[in-house]
C-alpha positions as YAML, in Angstrom:
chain: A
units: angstrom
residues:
- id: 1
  name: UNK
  ca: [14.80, -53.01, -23.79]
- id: 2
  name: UNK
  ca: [11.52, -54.71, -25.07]
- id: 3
  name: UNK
  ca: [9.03, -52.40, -26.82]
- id: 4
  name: UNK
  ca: [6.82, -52.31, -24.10]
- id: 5
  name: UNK
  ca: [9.24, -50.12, -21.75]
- id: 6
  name: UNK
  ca: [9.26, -47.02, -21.64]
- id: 7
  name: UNK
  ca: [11.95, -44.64, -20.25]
- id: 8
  name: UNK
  ca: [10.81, -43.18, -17.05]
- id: 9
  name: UNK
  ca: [10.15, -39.52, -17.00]
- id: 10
  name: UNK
  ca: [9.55, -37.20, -14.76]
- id: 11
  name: UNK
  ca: [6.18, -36.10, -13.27]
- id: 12
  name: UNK
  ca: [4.49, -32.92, -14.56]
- id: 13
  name: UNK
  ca: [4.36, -29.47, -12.46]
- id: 14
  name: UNK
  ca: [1.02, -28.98, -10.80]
- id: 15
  name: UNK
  ca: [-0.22, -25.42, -10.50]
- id: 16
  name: UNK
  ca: [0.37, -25.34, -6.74]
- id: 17
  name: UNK
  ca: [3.52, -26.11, -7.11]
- id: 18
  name: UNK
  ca: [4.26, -23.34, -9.45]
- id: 19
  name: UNK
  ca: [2.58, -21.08, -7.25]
- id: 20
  name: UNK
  ca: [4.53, -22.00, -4.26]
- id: 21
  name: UNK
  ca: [7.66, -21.14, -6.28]
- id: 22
  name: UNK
  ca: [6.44, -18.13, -7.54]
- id: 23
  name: UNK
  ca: [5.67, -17.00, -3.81]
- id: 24
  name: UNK
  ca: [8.76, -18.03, -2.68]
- id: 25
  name: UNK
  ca: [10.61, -15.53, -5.65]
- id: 26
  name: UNK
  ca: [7.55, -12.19, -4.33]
- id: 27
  name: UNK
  ca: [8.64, -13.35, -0.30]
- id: 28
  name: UNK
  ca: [12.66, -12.91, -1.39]
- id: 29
  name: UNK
  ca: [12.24, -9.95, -3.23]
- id: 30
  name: UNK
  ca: [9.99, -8.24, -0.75]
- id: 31
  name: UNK
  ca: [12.82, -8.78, 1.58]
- id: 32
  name: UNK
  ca: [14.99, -7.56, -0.16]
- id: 33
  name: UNK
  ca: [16.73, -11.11, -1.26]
- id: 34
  name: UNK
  ca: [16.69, -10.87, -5.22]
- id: 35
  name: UNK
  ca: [17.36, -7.90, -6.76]
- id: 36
  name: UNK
  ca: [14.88, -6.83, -9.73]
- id: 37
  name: UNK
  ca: [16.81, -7.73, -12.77]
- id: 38
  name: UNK
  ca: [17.45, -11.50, -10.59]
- id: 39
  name: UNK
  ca: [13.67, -11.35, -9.82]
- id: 40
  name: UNK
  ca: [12.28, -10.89, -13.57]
- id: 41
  name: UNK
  ca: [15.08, -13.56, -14.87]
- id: 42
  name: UNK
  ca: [13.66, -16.12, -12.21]
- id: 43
  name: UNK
  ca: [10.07, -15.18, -12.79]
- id: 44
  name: UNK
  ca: [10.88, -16.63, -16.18]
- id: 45
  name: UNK
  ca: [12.28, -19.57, -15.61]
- id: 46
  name: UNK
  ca: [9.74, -21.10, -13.11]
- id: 47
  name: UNK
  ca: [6.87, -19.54, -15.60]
- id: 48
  name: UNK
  ca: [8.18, -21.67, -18.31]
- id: 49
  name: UNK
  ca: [9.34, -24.35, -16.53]
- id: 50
  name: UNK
  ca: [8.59, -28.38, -17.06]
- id: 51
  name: UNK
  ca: [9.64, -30.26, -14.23]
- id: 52
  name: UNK
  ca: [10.54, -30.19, -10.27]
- id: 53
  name: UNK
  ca: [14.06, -29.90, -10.87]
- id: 54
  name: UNK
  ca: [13.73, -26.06, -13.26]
- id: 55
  name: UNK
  ca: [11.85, -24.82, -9.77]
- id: 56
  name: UNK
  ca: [14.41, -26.09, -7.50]
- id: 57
  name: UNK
  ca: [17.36, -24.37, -9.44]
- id: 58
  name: UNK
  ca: [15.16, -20.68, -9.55]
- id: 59
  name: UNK
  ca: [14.09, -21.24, -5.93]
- id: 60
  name: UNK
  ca: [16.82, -23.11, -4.25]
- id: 61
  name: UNK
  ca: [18.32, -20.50, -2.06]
- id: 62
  name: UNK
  ca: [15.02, -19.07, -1.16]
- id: 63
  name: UNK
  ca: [13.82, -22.17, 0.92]
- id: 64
  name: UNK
  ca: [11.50, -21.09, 3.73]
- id: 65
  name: UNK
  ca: [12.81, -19.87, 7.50]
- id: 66
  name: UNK
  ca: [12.89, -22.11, 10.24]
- id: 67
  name: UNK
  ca: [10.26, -21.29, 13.43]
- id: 68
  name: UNK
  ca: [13.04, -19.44, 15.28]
- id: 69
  name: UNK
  ca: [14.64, -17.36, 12.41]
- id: 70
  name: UNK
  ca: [11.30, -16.75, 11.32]
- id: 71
  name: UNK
  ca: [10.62, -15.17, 14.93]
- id: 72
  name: UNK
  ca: [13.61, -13.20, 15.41]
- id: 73
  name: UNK
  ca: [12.88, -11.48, 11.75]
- id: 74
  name: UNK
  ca: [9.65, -9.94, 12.93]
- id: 75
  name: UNK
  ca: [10.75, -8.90, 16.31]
- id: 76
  name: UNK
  ca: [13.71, -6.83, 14.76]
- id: 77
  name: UNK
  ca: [11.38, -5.89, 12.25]
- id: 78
  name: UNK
  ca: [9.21, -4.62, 15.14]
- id: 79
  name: UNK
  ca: [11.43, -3.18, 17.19]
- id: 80
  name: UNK
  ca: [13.06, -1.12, 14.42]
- id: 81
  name: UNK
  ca: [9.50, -0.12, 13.36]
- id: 82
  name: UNK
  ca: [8.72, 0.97, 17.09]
- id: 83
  name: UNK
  ca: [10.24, 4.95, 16.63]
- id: 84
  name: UNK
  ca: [7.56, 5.22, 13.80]
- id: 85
  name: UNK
  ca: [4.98, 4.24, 15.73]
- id: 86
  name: UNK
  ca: [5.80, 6.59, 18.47]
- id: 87
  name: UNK
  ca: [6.53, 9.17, 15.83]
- id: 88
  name: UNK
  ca: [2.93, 8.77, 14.40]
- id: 89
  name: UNK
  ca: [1.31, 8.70, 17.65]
- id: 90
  name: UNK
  ca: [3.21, 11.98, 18.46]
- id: 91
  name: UNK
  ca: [1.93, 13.71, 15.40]
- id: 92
  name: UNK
  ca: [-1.43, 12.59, 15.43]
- id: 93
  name: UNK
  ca: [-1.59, 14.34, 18.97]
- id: 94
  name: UNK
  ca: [-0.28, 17.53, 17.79]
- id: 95
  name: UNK
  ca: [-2.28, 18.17, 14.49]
- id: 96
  name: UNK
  ca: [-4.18, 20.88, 14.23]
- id: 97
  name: UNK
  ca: [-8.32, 21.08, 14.64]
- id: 98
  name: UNK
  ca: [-10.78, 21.38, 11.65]
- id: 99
  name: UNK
  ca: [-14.01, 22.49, 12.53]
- id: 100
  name: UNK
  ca: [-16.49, 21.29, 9.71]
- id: 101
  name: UNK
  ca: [-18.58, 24.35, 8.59]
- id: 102
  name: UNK
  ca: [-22.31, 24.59, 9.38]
- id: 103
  name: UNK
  ca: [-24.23, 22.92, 6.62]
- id: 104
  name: UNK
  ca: [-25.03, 24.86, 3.68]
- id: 105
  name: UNK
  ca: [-26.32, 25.48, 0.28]
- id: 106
  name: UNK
  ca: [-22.84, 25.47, -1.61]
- id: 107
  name: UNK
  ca: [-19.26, 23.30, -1.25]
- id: 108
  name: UNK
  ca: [-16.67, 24.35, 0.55]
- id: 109
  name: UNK
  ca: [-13.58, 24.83, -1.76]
- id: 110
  name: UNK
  ca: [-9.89, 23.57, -0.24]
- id: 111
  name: UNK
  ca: [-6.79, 24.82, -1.49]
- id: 112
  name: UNK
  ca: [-4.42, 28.24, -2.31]
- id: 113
  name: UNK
  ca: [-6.46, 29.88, -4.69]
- id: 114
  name: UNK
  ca: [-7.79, 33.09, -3.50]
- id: 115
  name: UNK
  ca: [-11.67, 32.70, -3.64]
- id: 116
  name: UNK
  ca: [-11.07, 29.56, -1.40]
- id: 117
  name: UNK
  ca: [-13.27, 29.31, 1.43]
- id: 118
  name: UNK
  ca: [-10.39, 27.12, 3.37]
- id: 119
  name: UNK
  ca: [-7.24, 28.82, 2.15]
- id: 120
  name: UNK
  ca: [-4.11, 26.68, 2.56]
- id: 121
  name: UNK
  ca: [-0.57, 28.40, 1.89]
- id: 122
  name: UNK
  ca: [1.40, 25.53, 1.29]
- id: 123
  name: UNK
  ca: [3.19, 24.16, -1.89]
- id: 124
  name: UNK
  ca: [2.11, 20.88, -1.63]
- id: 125
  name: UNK
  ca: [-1.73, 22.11, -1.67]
- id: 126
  name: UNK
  ca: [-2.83, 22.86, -5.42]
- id: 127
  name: UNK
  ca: [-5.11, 25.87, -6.32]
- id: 128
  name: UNK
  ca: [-8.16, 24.19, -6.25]
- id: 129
  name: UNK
  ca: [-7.28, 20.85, -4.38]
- id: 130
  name: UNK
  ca: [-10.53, 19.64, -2.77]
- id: 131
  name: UNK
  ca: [-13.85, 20.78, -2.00]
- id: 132
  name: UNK
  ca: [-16.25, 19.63, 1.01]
- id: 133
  name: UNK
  ca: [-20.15, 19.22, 1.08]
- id: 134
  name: UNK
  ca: [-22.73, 18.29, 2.91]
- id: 135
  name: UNK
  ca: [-25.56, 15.59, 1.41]
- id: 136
  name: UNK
  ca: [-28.51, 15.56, 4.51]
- id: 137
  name: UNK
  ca: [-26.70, 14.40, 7.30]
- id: 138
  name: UNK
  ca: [-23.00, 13.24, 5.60]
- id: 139
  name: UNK
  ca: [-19.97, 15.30, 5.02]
- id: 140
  name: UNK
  ca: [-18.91, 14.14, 1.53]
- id: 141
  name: UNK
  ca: [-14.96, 15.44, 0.50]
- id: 142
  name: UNK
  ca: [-14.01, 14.85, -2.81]
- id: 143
  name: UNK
  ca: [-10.37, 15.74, -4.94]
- id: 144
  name: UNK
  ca: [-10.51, 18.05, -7.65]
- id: 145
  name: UNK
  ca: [-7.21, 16.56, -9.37]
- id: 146
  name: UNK
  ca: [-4.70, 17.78, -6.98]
- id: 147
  name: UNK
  ca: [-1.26, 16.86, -7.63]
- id: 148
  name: UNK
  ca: [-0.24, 15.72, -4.25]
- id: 149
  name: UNK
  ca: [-3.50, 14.12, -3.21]
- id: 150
  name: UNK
  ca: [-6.17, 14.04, -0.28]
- id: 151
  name: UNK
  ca: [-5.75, 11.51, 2.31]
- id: 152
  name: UNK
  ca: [-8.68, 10.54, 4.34]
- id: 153
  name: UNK
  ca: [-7.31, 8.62, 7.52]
- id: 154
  name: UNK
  ca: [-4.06, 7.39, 5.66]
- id: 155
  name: UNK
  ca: [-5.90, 6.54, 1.88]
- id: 156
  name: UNK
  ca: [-6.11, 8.45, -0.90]
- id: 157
  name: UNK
  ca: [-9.16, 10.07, -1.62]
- id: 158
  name: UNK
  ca: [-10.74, 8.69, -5.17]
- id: 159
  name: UNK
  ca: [-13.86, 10.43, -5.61]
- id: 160
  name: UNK
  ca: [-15.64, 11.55, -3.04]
- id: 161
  name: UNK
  ca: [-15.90, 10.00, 0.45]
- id: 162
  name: UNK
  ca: [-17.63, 10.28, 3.36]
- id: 163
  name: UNK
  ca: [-15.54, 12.02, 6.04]
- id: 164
  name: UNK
  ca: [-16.71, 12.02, 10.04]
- id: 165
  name: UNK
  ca: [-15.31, 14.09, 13.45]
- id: 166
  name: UNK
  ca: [-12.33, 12.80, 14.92]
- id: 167
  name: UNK
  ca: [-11.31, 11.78, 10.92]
- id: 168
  name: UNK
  ca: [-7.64, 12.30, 9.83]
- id: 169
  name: UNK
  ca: [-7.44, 14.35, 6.55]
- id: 170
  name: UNK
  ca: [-4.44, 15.03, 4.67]
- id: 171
  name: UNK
  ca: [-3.93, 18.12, 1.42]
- id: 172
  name: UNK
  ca: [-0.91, 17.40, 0.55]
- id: 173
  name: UNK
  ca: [1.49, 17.96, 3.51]
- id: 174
  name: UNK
  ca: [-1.22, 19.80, 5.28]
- id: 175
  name: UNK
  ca: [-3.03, 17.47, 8.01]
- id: 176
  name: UNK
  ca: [-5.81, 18.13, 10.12]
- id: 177
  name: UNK
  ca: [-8.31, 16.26, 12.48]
- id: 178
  name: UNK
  ca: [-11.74, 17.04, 11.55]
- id: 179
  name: UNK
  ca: [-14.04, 17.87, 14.79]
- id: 180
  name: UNK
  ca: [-17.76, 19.04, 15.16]
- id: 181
  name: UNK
  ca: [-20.02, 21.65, 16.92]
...
Protein backbone atom coordinates (compact mmCIF):
# COMPACT_ATOMS: atom_id res chain seq x y z
CA UNK A 1 0.00 0.00 0.00
CA UNK A 2 1.60 3.38 -1.17
CA UNK A 3 0.86 6.41 1.03
CA UNK A 4 -1.43 7.79 -1.22
CA UNK A 5 -4.26 5.00 -0.60
CA UNK A 6 -6.48 5.18 1.55
CA UNK A 7 -8.72 2.40 3.00
CA UNK A 8 -12.16 2.72 1.67
CA UNK A 9 -14.83 3.62 4.10
CA UNK A 10 -18.11 3.76 4.14
CA UNK A 11 -20.41 6.67 3.15
CA UNK A 12 -21.96 8.88 5.87
CA UNK A 13 -25.86 8.68 6.93
CA UNK A 14 -27.85 11.47 5.39
CA UNK A 15 -30.72 12.85 7.44
CA UNK A 16 -33.34 11.26 5.18
CA UNK A 17 -32.08 8.29 5.63
CA UNK A 18 -32.24 8.42 9.32
CA UNK A 19 -35.61 9.60 9.10
CA UNK A 20 -36.79 6.84 6.95
CA UNK A 21 -35.51 4.46 9.64
CA UNK A 22 -36.88 6.19 12.33
CA UNK A 23 -40.41 6.00 10.52
CA UNK A 24 -40.03 2.65 9.78
CA UNK A 25 -39.41 1.87 13.96
CA UNK A 26 -43.10 4.69 14.76
CA UNK A 27 -44.98 2.47 11.54
CA UNK A 28 -43.93 -1.06 13.55
CA UNK A 29 -44.75 0.07 16.77
CA UNK A 30 -48.01 1.67 15.83
CA UNK A 31 -48.87 -1.71 14.60
CA UNK A 32 -48.17 -3.23 17.14
CA UNK A 33 -44.68 -4.86 15.74
CA UNK A 34 -42.06 -3.73 18.49
CA UNK A 35 -42.93 -3.73 21.79
CA UNK A 36 -41.94 -0.46 23.90
CA UNK A 37 -38.90 -1.55 25.71
CA UNK A 38 -37.72 -3.04 21.74
CA UNK A 39 -38.92 0.39 20.43
CA UNK A 40 -36.79 2.78 22.88
CA UNK A 41 -33.62 0.25 22.49
CA UNK A 42 -33.93 0.69 18.57
CA UNK A 43 -34.70 4.36 18.76
CA UNK A 44 -31.18 4.40 20.13
CA UNK A 45 -29.34 2.68 18.00
CA UNK A 46 -30.41 4.33 14.65
CA UNK A 47 -30.15 7.87 16.70
CA UNK A 48 -26.58 7.19 17.27
CA UNK A 49 -25.80 5.40 14.46
CA UNK A 50 -22.74 5.96 11.74
CA UNK A 51 -23.28 4.05 8.79
CA UNK A 52 -25.99 2.11 6.47
CA UNK A 53 -25.25 -1.09 7.92
CA UNK A 54 -26.28 0.16 12.16
CA UNK A 55 -29.88 1.11 10.31
CA UNK A 56 -30.22 -2.05 8.53
CA UNK A 57 -29.62 -4.23 11.75
CA UNK A 58 -32.42 -1.81 13.93
CA UNK A 59 -34.74 -1.81 10.90
CA UNK A 60 -34.23 -5.03 9.12
CA UNK A 61 -37.36 -6.88 9.92
CA UNK A 62 -39.47 -3.85 9.56
CA UNK A 63 -38.97 -3.49 5.69
CA UNK A 64 -42.04 -1.95 4.05
CA UNK A 65 -45.35 -4.14 2.78
CA UNK A 66 -45.72 -5.14 -0.60
CA UNK A 67 -48.92 -3.42 -2.73
CA UNK A 68 -51.10 -6.46 -1.95
CA UNK A 69 -50.28 -7.05 1.80
CA UNK A 70 -50.43 -3.51 2.15
CA UNK A 71 -54.17 -3.72 0.75
CA UNK A 72 -55.43 -6.57 2.57
CA UNK A 73 -54.15 -4.74 6.02
CA UNK A 74 -56.53 -1.85 5.57
CA UNK A 75 -59.48 -3.75 4.37
CA UNK A 76 -59.38 -6.02 7.59
CA UNK A 77 -58.61 -3.03 9.34
CA UNK A 78 -61.84 -1.63 7.83
CA UNK A 79 -63.96 -4.22 8.06
CA UNK A 80 -63.20 -4.87 11.74
CA UNK A 81 -63.67 -1.10 12.29
CA UNK A 82 -67.17 -1.28 10.45
CA UNK A 83 -69.39 -2.32 13.96
CA UNK A 84 -67.96 1.05 15.36
CA UNK A 85 -69.02 2.92 12.77
CA UNK A 86 -72.46 1.56 12.86
CA UNK A 87 -72.29 1.78 16.61
CA UNK A 88 -71.54 5.59 16.39
CA UNK A 89 -74.01 6.25 13.82
CA UNK A 90 -76.57 4.45 16.10
CA UNK A 91 -75.80 6.64 19.03
CA UNK A 92 -75.55 9.78 17.40
CA UNK A 93 -79.28 9.09 16.30
CA UNK A 94 -80.47 8.39 19.67
CA UNK A 95 -78.88 11.26 21.81
CA UNK A 96 -80.85 13.36 23.46
CA UNK A 97 -81.89 17.22 22.34
CA UNK A 98 -80.35 20.43 23.92
CA UNK A 99 -82.21 23.37 23.35
CA UNK A 100 -79.75 26.43 23.74
CA UNK A 101 -81.39 28.97 26.15
CA UNK A 102 -82.67 32.34 24.91
CA UNK A 103 -79.84 34.81 25.06
CA UNK A 104 -79.23 36.53 28.18
CA UNK A 105 -77.45 38.74 30.54
CA UNK A 106 -75.60 35.91 32.61
CA UNK A 107 -73.82 32.22 31.69
CA UNK A 108 -75.44 29.32 31.88
CA UNK A 109 -73.69 27.02 34.49
CA UNK A 110 -73.35 22.97 33.48
CA UNK A 111 -72.89 20.44 35.94
CA UNK A 112 -74.34 18.64 39.50
CA UNK A 113 -74.09 21.37 41.74
CA UNK A 114 -77.35 22.56 42.94
CA UNK A 115 -77.55 26.29 41.82
CA UNK A 116 -76.86 24.87 38.24
CA UNK A 117 -79.01 26.19 35.68
CA UNK A 118 -78.44 22.73 33.54
CA UNK A 119 -78.29 20.18 36.31
CA UNK A 120 -76.63 16.90 35.27
CA UNK A 121 -76.84 13.81 37.79
CA UNK A 122 -74.14 11.87 36.62
CA UNK A 123 -70.69 10.92 38.14
CA UNK A 124 -68.75 11.64 35.36
CA UNK A 125 -70.13 15.43 35.34
CA UNK A 126 -68.17 17.56 38.06
CA UNK A 127 -69.96 20.22 40.26
CA UNK A 128 -69.29 23.00 38.28
CA UNK A 129 -68.16 21.40 34.87
CA UNK A 130 -68.93 23.99 32.17
CA UNK A 131 -70.75 27.05 31.68
CA UNK A 132 -72.43 28.44 28.30
CA UNK A 133 -72.77 32.13 27.03
CA UNK A 134 -73.79 34.04 24.53
CA UNK A 135 -71.27 36.97 22.89
CA UNK A 136 -73.87 38.94 20.14
CA UNK A 137 -74.77 36.37 17.91
CA UNK A 138 -72.23 33.19 19.09
CA UNK A 139 -72.80 30.60 21.67
CA UNK A 140 -69.38 30.44 23.39
CA UNK A 141 -68.98 27.03 25.95
CA UNK A 142 -66.09 26.98 27.92
CA UNK A 143 -64.67 24.13 30.83
CA UNK A 144 -64.39 25.18 34.23
CA UNK A 145 -61.66 22.37 35.08
CA UNK A 146 -63.82 19.41 35.00
CA UNK A 147 -62.22 16.22 35.59
CA UNK A 148 -63.66 14.23 32.81
CA UNK A 149 -63.76 16.95 30.19
CA UNK A 150 -66.17 18.71 27.58
CA UNK A 151 -66.18 17.42 24.17
CA UNK A 152 -67.37 19.60 21.44
CA UNK A 153 -68.07 17.27 18.32
CA UNK A 154 -65.43 14.57 19.44
CA UNK A 155 -62.44 17.31 20.85
CA UNK A 156 -61.84 18.41 23.99
CA UNK A 157 -62.91 21.65 24.89
CA UNK A 158 -59.68 24.03 25.84
CA UNK A 159 -61.03 27.27 26.62
CA UNK A 160 -63.88 28.36 25.31
CA UNK A 161 -65.30 27.54 21.85
CA UNK A 162 -67.81 28.43 19.73
CA UNK A 163 -70.59 25.83 19.73
CA UNK A 164 -73.59 25.86 16.83
CA UNK A 165 -77.22 23.74 16.42
CA UNK A 166 -76.92 20.38 15.25
CA UNK A 167 -73.25 20.42 17.39
CA UNK A 168 -72.30 17.24 19.36
CA UNK A 169 -71.38 18.08 23.02
CA UNK A 170 -70.09 15.78 25.47
CA UNK A 171 -69.87 16.40 29.92
CA UNK A 172 -68.32 13.69 30.71
CA UNK A 173 -70.44 10.62 29.76
CA UNK A 174 -73.36 12.88 29.26
CA UNK A 175 -73.93 13.70 25.37
CA UNK A 176 -76.29 15.84 23.78
CA UNK A 177 -77.02 17.45 20.30
CA UNK A 178 -77.40 21.05 20.63
CA UNK A 179 -80.61 22.44 18.55
CA UNK A 180 -82.22 26.00 18.25
CA UNK A 181 -85.60 27.87 18.43
Amino acid sequence: MTSLEFPARPARLSDAERDRALALLREGAADGRLSQDTFLRRLELVLTARHRSELDKATGDLATRGRFEGAVLRAVGKASAFHLMVRRAWRTERLPKLLLPDPGPFPLLIGRAPGAGLRLNDDTVSRSHAQLRTSGDVWLLRDLGSMNGTFVNGRRVLGEVAVNPGDHVNFGSVAYVLTGR
